[in-house]
XYZ file of C-alpha atoms in Angstrom:
477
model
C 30.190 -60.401 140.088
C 32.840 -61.601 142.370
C 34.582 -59.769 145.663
C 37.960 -59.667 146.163
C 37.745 -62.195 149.096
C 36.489 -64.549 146.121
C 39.233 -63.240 143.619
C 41.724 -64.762 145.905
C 40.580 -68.030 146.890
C 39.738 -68.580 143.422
C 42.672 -66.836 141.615
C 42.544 -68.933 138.150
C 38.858 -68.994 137.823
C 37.200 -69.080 134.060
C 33.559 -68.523 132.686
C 32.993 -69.302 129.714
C 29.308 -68.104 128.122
C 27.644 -70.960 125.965
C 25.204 -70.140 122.970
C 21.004 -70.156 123.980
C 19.024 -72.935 122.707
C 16.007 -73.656 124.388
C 15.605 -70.777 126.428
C 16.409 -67.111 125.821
C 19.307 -66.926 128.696
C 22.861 -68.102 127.366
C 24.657 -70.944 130.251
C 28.003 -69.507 131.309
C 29.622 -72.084 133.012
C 32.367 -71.176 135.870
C 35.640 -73.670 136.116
C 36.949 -72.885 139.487
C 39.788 -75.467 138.445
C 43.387 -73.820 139.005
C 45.834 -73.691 136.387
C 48.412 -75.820 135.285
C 51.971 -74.865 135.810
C 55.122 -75.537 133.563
C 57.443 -74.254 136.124
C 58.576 -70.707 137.209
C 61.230 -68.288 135.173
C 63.461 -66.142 137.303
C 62.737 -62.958 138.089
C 64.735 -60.132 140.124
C 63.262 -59.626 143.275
C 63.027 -55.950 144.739
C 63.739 -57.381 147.978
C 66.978 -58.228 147.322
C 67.885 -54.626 146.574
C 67.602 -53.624 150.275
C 70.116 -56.797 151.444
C 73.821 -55.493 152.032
C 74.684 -59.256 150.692
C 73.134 -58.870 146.923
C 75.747 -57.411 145.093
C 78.131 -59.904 146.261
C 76.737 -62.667 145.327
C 76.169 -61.034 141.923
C 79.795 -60.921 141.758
C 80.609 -64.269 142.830
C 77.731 -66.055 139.991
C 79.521 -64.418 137.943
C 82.794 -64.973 138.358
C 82.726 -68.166 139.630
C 82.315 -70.293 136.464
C 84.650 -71.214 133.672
C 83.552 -71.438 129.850
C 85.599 -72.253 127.015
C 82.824 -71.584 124.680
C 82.797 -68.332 122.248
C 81.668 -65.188 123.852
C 78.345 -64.884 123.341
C 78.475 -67.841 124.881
C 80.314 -67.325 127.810
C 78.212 -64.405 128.724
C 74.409 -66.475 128.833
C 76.381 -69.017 131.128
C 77.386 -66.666 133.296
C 74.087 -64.981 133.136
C 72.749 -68.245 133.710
C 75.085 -68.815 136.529
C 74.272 -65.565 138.314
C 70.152 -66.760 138.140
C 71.522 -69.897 140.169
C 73.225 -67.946 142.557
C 70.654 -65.332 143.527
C 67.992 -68.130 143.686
C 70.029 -70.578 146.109
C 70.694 -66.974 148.536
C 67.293 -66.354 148.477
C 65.904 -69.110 149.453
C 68.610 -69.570 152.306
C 68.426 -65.819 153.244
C 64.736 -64.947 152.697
C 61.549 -66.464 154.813
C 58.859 -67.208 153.244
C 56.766 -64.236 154.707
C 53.324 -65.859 154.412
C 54.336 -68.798 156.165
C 56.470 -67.119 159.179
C 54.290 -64.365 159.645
C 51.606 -66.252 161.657
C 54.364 -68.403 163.060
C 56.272 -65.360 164.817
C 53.049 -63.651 165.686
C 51.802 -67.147 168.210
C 55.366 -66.862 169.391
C 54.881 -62.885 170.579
C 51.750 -63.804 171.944
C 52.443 -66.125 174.362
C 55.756 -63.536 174.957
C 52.905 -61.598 175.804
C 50.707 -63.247 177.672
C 53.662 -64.605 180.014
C 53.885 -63.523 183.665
C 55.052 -59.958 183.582
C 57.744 -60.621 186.013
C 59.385 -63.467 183.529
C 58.876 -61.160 179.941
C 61.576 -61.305 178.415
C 61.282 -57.414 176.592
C 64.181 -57.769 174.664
C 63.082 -60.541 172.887
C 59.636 -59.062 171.919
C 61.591 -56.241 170.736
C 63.293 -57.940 168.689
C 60.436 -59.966 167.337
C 58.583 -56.826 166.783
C 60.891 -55.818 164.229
C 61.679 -59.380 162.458
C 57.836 -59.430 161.878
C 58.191 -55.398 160.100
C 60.834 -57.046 158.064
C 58.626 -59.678 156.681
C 56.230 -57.190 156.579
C 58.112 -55.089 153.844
C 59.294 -58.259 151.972
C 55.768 -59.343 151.636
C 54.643 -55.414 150.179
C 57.318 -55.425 148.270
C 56.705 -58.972 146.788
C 52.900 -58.514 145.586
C 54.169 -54.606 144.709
C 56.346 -55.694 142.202
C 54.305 -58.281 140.881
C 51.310 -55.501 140.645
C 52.841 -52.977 138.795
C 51.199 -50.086 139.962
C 53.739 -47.431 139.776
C 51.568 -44.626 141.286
C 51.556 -46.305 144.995
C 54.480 -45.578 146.726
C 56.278 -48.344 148.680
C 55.278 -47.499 152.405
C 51.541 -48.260 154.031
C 49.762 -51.929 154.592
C 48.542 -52.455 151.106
C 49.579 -55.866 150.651
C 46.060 -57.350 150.485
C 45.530 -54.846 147.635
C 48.931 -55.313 145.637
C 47.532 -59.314 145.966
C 44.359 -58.630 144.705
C 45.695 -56.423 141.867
C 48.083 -59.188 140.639
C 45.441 -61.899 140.134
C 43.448 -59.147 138.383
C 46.322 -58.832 136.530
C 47.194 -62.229 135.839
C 43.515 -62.948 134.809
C 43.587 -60.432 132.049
C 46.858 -60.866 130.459
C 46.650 -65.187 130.255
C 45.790 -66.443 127.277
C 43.131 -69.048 127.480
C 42.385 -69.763 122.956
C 42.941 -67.921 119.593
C 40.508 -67.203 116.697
C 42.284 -67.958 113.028
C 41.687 -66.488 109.617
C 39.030 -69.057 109.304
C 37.218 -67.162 112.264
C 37.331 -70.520 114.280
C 38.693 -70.603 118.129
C 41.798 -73.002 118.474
C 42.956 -73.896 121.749
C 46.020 -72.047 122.818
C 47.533 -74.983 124.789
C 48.749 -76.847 121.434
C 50.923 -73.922 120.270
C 52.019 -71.167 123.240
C 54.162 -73.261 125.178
C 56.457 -71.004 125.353
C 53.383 -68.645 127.400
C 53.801 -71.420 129.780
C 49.815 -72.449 129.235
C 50.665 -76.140 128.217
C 53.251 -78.639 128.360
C 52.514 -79.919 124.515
C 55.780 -78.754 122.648
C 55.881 -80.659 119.329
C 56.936 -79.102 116.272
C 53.547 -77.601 114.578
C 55.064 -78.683 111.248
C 56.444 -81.706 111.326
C 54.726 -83.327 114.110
C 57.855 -85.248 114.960
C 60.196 -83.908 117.297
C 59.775 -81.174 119.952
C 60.197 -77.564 118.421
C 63.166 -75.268 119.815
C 65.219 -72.685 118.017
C 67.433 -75.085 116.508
C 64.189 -77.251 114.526
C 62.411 -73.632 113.971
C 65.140 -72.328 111.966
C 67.697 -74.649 110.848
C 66.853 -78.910 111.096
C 63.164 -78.588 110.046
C 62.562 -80.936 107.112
C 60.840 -77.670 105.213
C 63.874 -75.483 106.605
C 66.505 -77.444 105.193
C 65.329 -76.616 101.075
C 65.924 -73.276 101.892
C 69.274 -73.008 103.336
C 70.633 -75.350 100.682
C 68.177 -73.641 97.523
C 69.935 -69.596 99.220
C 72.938 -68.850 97.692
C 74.800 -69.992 100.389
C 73.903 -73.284 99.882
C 74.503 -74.523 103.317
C 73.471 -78.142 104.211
C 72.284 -78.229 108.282
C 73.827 -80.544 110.104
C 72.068 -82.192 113.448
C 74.902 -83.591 114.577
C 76.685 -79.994 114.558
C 74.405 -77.831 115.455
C 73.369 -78.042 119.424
C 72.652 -74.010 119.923
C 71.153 -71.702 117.162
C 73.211 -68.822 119.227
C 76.225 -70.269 118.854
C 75.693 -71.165 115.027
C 75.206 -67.700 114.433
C 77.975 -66.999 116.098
C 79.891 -68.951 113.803
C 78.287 -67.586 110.602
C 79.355 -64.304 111.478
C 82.835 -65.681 112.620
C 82.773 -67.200 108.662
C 81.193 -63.795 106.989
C 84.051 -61.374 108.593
C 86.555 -63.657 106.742
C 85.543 -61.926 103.697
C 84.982 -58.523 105.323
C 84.544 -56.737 101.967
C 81.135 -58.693 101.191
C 80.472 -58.780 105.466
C 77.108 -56.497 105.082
C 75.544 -58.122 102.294
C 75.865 -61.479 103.873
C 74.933 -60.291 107.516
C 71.870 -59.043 105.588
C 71.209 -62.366 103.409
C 71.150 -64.391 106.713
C 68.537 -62.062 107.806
C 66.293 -62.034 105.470
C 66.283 -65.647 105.366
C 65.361 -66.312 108.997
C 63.052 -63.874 109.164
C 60.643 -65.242 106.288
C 61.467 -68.406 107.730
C 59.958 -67.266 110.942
C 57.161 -65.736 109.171
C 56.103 -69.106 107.173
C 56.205 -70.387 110.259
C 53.857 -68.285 111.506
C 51.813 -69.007 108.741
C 51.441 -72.330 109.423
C 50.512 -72.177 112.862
C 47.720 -69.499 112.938
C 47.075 -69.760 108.932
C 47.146 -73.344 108.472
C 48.973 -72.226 105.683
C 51.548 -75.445 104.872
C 54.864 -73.768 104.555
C 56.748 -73.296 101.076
C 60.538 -73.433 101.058
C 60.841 -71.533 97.516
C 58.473 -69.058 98.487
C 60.833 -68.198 101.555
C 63.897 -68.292 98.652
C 62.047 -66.054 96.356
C 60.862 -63.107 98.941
C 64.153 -63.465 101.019
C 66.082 -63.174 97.648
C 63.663 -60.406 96.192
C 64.048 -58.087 99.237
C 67.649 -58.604 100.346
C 68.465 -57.585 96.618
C 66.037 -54.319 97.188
C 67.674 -53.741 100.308
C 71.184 -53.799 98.990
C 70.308 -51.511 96.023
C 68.693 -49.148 98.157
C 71.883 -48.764 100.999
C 74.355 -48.389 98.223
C 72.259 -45.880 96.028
C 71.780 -43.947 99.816
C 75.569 -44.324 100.284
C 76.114 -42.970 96.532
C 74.316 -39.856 97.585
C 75.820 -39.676 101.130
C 78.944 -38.990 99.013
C 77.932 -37.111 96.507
C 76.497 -34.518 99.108
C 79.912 -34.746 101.147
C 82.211 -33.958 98.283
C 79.720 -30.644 97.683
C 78.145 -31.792 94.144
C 74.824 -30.436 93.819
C 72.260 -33.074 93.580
C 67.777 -32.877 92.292
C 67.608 -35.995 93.855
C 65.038 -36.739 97.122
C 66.672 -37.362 100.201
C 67.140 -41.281 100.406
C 65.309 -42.937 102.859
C 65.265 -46.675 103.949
C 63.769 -48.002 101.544
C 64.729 -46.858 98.256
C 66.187 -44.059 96.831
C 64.839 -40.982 94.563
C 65.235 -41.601 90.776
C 65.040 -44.114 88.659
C 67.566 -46.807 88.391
C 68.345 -49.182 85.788
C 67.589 -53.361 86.873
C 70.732 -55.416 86.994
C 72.196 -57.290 83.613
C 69.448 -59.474 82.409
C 66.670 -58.624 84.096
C 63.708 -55.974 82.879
C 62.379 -53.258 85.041
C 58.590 -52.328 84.519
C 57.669 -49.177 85.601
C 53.472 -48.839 86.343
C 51.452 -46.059 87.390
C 47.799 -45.327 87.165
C 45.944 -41.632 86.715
C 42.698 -41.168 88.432
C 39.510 -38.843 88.439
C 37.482 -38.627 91.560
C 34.246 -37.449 89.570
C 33.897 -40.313 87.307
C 36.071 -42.945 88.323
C 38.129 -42.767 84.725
C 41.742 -43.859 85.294
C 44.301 -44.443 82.967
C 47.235 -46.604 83.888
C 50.778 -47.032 82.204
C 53.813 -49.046 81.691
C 57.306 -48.445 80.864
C 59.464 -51.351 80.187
C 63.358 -51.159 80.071
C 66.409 -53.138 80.230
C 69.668 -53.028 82.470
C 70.733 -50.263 79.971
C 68.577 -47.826 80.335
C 66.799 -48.164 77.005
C 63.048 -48.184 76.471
C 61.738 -51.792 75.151
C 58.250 -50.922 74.756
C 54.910 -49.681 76.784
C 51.687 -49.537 77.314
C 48.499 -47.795 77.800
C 45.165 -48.077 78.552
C 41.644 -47.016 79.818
C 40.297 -48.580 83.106
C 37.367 -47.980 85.716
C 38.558 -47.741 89.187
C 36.626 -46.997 92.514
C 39.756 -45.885 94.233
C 43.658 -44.752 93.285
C 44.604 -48.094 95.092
C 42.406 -49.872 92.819
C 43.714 -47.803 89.611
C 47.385 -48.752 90.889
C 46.395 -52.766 91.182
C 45.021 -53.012 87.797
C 47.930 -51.383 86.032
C 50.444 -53.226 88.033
C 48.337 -56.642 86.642
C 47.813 -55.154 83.270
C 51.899 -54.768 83.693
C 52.079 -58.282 84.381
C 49.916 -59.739 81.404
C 52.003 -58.287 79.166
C 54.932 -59.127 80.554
C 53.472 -62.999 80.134
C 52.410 -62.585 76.980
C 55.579 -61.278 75.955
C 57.741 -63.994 77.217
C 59.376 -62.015 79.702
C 60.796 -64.745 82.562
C 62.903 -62.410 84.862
C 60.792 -58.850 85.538
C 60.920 -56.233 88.507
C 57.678 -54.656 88.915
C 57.978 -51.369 90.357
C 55.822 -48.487 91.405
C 55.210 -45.392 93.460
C 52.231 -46.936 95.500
C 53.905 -47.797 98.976
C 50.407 -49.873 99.983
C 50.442 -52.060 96.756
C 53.718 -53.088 96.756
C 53.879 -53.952 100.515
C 50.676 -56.003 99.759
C 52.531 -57.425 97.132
C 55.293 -58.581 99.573
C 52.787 -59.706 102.058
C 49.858 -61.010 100.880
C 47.666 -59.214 103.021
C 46.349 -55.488 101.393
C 42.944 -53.938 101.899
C 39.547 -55.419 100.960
C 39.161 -53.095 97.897
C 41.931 -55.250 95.707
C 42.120 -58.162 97.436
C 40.751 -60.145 94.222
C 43.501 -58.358 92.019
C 46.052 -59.048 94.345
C 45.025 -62.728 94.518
C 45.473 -62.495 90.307
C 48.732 -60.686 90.830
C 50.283 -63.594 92.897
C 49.321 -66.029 90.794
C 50.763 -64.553 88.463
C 54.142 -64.792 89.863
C 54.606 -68.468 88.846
C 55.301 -67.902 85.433
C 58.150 -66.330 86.205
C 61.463 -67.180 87.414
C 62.557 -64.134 89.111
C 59.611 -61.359 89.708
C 59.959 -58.570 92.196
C 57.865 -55.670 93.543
C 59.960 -52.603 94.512
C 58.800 -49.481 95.306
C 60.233 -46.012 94.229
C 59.599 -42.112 95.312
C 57.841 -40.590 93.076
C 60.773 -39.028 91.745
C 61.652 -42.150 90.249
C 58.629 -43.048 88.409
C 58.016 -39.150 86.583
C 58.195 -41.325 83.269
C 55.084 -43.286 83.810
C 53.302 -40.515 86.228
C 53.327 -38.173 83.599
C 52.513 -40.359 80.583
C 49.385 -42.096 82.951
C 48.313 -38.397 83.868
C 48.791 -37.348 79.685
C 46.465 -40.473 78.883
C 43.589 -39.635 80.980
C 43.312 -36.095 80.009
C 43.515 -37.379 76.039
C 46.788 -35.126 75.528
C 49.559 -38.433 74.700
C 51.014 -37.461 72.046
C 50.522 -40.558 68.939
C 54.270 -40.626 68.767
């Protein structure tokens, strides 16, 4: 237990609790030890709000610069500029009130203390209200900083607005991380950007310091996967000094061809984003990353996503021109019914039939081609503690004989939103985590496998054969 007299001489204060060995009382050991810093970021001040001066020299930051750059560009300098500018006025217009408070105070007091025929009351006056001022821009510093929106500005609660902010400040900081693994791992190696250490080496490659630029473009694992996407694009160092501005310029490049601007704008997001999530990975996984895994899921899903915005467009249009329509309403994702894969790939359809009572499920799947035309199927009895379950076997049983037949480029699809997210992911629920670990093994016999998921709608075929199976009523033929 601490007082808030302690709290604020010992603002960064730690205890850590240590395990009991030869006694029954666990050590907890206190590190009174303040923090490093890495520096400060900017941040508005509420005091400047009440200066007459503040929008003016909002103006002049930003105006007062020149740029040539594009304007994206142009906008974070002047941003930047403006930062520059309010931080130079306030330290020229603003005392710091902690250190002339005490200051002003000795100098009333021996005002006051003077000879009354020589007091000057003018000048206490006047000192009387430059210490209110300092007053307010002290409450209004540790208010802000507090962020306790039910006290209204007005009343002497400074100390408290103090105390509240190293409360505050203790809660929120980040000290170390568990992993998977269950292990603590110290914080400072990989949060620099929390501004808890000054380590900022790439968690990677161990070779150069990480920014955005090595994250997502000059990497030594990055650079497989820009030139193995079909763009094919080759990162150069020697080109590339701002990630912001290289996306600027890939967007500059994709509007050239304005008819193919969305599917690209799309591509290039995919792409960094499962670059940022093998990245991830890596750091609190120890998971080394994989640049064809990133090429595989950002290819999978981008192609998923595309299908799904122009089948939602197709029925957009439909629906406008007054053509009546069975379909679902399309959502993000995918659309209602059940479309064909594109010209030489296979579409397997899987779903699984299950009875609460006895745990009997059936499961089923449909395989067709880009034309529409059934290859072949299958059925089968399984025992299944769970519909997820049922779903995970029949979407492996889906992949065996897809393996056995030869099959190289397959989309897996089914109605079961949790299996194929898992399937994306790699992370599902404990109850098939065994069969999912089967299923994405599975995946490297093949050169192009996708999950998708489709409405219910689209998968009547194989909900109503499944549900046929495990009442005995499918038909032999």
């Amino acid at each position: 237990m601490a007082n808030w007299a302690w709290r604020l001489s010992h603002p960064h204060a730690i205890a850590t609790a240590f395990p009991a060995i030869s006694s029954d009382h666990s050590p907890i050991l206190l590190d009174v030890a303040p923090a490093a810093h890495s520096g400060k970021t900017f941040k508005y001040e509420a005091i400047w709000d009440e200066h007459r001066d503040c929008p003016a020299v909002v103006k002049e930051g930003w105006e007062n610069i020149y740029s040539t750059r594009d304007p994206w560009g142009q906008f974070t300098d002047r941003a930047d500029n403006c930062k520059k500018y309010l931080s130079q006025w306030h330290k020229t217009t603003f005392l710091n009130a902690i250190r002339e408070i005490p200051k002003i105070k000795a100098r009333l007091c021996s005002l006051q203390n003077a000879d009354s025929n020589s007091v000057n009351w003018e000048e206490i006056r006047d000192i009387r209200g430059e210490i209110s001022q300092l007053w307010k821009q002290e409450e209004l510093f540790w208010g802000q900083r507090s962020r306790l929106k039910w006290i209204r500005w007005g009343g002497k609660n400074t100390r408290f607005f103090h105390a509240t902010t190293i409360q505050r400040r203790g809660r929120k900081r980040l000290v170390r991380l568990k992993n998977s693994q269950g292990d603590w791992v110290e914080v400072k190696e990989c949060l620099l950007k929390k501004r808890i250490t000054r380590e900022a080496t790439c968690p990677t490659c161990h070779k150069e310091q990480e920014t955005m630029e090595r994250t997502f473009l000059l990497c030594d694992w990055v650079k497989p996967v820009w030139f193995g996407s079909q763009v094919h694009w080759v990162p150069d160092p020697t080109l590339i000094s701002r990630f912001d501005q290289w996306l600027w310029e890939r967007i500059q490049l994709f509007k050239r061809a304005p008819n193919n601007l969305s599917y690209l704008l799309s591509l290039l997001a995919y792409y960094l984003w499962h670059i940022w999530k093998q990245r991830n990975n890596m750091v609190f996984r120890n998971e080394p990353p994989q640049p064809l895994t990133v090429i595989h899921l950002a290819t999978n899903q981008h192609f998923e996503f595309i299908t799904s915005t122009r089948d939602s467009g197709n029925l957009r249009a439909s629906s406008n021109r007054g053509q009546n329509t069975n379909l679902a309403p399309s959502g993000p994702r995918v659309g209602g019914c059940w479309k064909p894969p594109p010209q030489g790939l296979l579409k397997c359809n899987v779903d699984a039939s299950w009875s609460s009572p006895s745990s009997q499920s059936s499961f089923v799947v449909l395989v067709r081609d880009a034309n529409g035309s059934l290859l072949t199927g299958l059925a089968g009895k399984i025992n299944a503690s769970s519909p997820l379950v049922a779903e995970a076997l029949g979407l492996r049983q889906a992949m065996n004989l897809a393996i056995n037949m030869g099959w190289e480029r397959v989309i897996f699809e089914s109605d079961c939103l949790v299996l194929i997210d898992a399937c994306r992911s790699g992370v599902s629920k404990a109850e098939i985590i065994p069969i999912l670990r089967d299923i994405l093994s599975m995946k490297a016999f093949f050169v192009h496998c996708g999950f998708t998921w489709v409405r219910r709608q689209g998968n009547e075929a194989a909900h109503q054969v499944a549900h046929a199976h495990r009442l005995r009523s499918l038909p032999l033929n």
